CSV table of C-alpha atoms in Angstrom, one decimal:
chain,number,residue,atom,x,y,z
A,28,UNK,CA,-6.1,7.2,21.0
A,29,UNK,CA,-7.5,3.6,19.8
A,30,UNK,CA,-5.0,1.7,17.9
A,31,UNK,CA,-7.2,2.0,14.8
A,32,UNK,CA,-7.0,5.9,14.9
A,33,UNK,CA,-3.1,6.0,15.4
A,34,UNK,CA,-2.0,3.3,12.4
A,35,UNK,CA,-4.5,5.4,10.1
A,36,UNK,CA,-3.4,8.5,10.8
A,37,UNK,CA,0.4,7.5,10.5
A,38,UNK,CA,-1.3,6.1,7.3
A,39,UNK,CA,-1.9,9.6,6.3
A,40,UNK,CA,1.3,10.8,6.9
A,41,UNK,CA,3.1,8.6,5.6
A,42,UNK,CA,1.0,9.1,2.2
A,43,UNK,CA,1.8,12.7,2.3
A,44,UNK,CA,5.5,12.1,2.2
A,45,UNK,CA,4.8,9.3,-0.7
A,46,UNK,CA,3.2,12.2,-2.3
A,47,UNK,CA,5.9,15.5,-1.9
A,48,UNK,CA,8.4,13.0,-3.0
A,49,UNK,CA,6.9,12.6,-6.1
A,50,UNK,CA,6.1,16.0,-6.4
A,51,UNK,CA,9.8,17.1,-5.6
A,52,UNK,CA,11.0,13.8,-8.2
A,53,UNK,CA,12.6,11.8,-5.5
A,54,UNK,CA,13.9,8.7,-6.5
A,55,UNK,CA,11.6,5.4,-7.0
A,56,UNK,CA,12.9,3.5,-4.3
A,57,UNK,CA,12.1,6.5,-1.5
A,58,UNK,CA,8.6,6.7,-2.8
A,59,UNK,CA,7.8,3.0,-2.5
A,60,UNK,CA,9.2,2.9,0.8
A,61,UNK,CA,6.6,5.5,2.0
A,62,UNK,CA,3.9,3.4,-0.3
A,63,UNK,CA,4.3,0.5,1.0
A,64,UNK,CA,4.6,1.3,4.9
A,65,UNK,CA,1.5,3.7,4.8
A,66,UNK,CA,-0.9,1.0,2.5
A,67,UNK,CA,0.5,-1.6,4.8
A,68,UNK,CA,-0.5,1.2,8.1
A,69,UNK,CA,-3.4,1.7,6.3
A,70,UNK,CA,-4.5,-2.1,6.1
A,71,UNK,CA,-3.5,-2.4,9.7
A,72,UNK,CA,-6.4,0.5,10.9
A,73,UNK,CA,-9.1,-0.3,8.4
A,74,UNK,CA,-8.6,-4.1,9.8
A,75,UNK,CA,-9.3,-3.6,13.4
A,76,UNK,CA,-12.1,-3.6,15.1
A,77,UNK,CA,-13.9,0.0,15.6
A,78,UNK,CA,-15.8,-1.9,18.2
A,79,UNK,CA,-12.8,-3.0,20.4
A,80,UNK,CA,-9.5,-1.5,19.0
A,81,UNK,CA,-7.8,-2.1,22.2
A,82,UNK,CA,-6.0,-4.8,21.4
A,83,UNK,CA,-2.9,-4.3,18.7
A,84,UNK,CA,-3.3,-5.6,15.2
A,85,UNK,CA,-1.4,-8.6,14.1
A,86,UNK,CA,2.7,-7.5,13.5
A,87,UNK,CA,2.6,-8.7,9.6
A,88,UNK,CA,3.6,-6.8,6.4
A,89,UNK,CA,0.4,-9.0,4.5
A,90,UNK,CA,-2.3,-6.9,5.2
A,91,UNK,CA,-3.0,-4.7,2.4
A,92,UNK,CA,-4.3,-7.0,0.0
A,93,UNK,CA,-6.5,-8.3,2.8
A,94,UNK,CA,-8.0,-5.5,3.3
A,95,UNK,CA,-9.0,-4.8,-0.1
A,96,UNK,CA,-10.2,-8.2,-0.2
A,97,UNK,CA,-12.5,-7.1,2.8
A,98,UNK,CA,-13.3,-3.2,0.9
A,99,UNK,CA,-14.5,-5.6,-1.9
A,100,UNK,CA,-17.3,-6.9,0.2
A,101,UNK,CA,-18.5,-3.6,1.5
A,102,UNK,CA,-21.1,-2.2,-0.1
A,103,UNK,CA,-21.1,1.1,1.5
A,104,UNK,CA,-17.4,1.7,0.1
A,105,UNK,CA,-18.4,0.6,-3.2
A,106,UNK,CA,-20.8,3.6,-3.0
A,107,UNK,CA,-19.0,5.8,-1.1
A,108,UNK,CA,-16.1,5.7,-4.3
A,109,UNK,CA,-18.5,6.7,-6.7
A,110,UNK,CA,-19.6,2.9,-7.9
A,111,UNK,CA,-23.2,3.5,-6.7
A,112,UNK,CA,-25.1,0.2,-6.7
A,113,UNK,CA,-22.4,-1.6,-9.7
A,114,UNK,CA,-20.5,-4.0,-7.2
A,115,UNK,CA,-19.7,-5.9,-10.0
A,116,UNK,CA,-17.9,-3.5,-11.7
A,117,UNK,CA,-16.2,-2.4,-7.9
A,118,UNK,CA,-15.1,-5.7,-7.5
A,119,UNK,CA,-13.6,-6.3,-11.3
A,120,UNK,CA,-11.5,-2.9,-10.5
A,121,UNK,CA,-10.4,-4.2,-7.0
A,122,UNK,CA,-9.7,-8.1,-8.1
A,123,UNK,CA,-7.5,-6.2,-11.3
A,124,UNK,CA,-5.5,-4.0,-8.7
A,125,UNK,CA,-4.8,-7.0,-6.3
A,126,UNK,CA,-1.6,-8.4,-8.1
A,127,UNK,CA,-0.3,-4.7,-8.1
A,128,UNK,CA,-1.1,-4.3,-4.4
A,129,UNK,CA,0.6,-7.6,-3.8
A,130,UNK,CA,3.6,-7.0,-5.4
A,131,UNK,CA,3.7,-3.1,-3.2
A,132,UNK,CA,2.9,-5.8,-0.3
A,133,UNK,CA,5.9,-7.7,-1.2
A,134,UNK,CA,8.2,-4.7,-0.9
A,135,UNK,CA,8.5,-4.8,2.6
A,136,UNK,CA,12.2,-5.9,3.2
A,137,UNK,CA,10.8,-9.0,5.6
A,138,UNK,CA,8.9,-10.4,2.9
A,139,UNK,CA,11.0,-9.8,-0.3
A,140,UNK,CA,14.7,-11.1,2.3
A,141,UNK,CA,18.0,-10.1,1.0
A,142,UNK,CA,17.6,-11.7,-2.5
A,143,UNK,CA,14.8,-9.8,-4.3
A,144,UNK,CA,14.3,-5.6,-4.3
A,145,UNK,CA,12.7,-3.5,-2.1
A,146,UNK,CA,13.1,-0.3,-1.5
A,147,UNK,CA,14.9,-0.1,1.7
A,148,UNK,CA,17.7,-2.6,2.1
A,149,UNK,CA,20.3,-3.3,-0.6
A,150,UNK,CA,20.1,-7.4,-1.8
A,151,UNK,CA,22.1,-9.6,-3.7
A,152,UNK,CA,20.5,-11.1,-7.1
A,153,UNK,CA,21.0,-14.3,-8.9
A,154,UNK,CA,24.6,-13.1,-10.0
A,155,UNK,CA,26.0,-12.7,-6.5
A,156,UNK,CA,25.6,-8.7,-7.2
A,157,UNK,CA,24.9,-6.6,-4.8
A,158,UNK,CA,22.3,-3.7,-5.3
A,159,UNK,CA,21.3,-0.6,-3.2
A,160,UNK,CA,17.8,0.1,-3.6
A,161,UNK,CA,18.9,4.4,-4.8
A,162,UNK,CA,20.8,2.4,-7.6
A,163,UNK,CA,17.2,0.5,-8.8
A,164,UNK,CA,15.1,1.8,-10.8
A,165,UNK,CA,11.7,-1.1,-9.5
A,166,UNK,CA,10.7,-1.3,-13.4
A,167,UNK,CA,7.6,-3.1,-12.3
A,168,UNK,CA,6.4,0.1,-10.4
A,169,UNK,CA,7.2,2.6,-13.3
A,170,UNK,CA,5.1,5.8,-13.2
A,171,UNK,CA,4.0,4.4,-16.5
A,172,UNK,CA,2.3,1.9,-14.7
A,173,UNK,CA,-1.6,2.1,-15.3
A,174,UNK,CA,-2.4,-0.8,-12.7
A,175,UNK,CA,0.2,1.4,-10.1
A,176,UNK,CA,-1.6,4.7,-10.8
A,177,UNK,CA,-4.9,3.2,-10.6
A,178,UNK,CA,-3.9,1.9,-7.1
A,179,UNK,CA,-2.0,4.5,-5.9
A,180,UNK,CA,-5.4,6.7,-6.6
A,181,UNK,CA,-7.5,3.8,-5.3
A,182,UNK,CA,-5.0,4.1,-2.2
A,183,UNK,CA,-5.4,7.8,-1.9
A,184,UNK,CA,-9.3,7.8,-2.0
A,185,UNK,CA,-9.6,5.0,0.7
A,186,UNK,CA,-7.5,7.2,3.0
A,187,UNK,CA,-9.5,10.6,2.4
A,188,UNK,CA,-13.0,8.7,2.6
A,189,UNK,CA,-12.0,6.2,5.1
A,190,UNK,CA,-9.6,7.5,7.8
């Protein structure tokens, strides 16, 4: 197995726990963990080369809104999601979803360190208080969250068209 294949398919999984969490109504901060490591798995696959996926992608948490930076650009996506030939209007929905993706980017407990939320480690805040993610409820990543449901089905698309 090529690195590509293995980091999409734990991709995969890793979106099928996302989903039977939210299914069974498991608490916010379990389904963002699984959100944010499978987009960031995801990224990682899409990212390397299908020529030469020999060699391990880069060990960083930033890749998912790289690589919908790079889906932007690809015509045959844009099509293959049901835009057809309107690239313009694929890239208005992907430029709108990237601050979302960036802040699910930004969950990763590397990148948000011990003073902002994610949904893994606890962290203190401003107050010197200290939080454990079950405790949380992420308001920015409400299920009322159009921009989080868009990408979460954005997400969800790219993996059963593209991995």
């Amino acid at each position: 197995m090529k690195w590509r294949e293995a980091f999409l398919r734990q991709a995969r999984d890793d979106n099928e726990i996302r989903k039977l969490l939210n299914r069974q109504g498991a608490g916010c901060s379990h389904q963002l963990h699984y959100l944010q490591m499978a987009t960031e798995k995801f990224s990682k696959g899409f990212l390397c080369s299908e020529a030469d996926s020999s060699n391990a992608p880069k060990m960083t948490h930033t890749a998912f809104v790289s690589c919908l930076r790079v889906i932007k650009g690809r015509p045959e996506i844009c099509n293959m999601l049901g835009y057809g030939s309107n690239k313009t209007a694929f890239r208005n929905m992907i430029d709108s979803l990237l601050p979302m993706a960036d802040m699910v980017e930004k969950l990763a407990p590397a990148l948000a360190g011990q003073e902002r939320p994610n949904p893994e480690y606890p962290w203190k805040d401003n107050n010197g208080d200290i939080t454990a993610p079950v405790d949380f409820d992420f308001p920015l990543f409400s299920p009322k969250n159009q921009k989080l449901n868009q990408l979460q089905l954005l997400f969800d698309q790219l993996l059963e068209k593209l991995s």
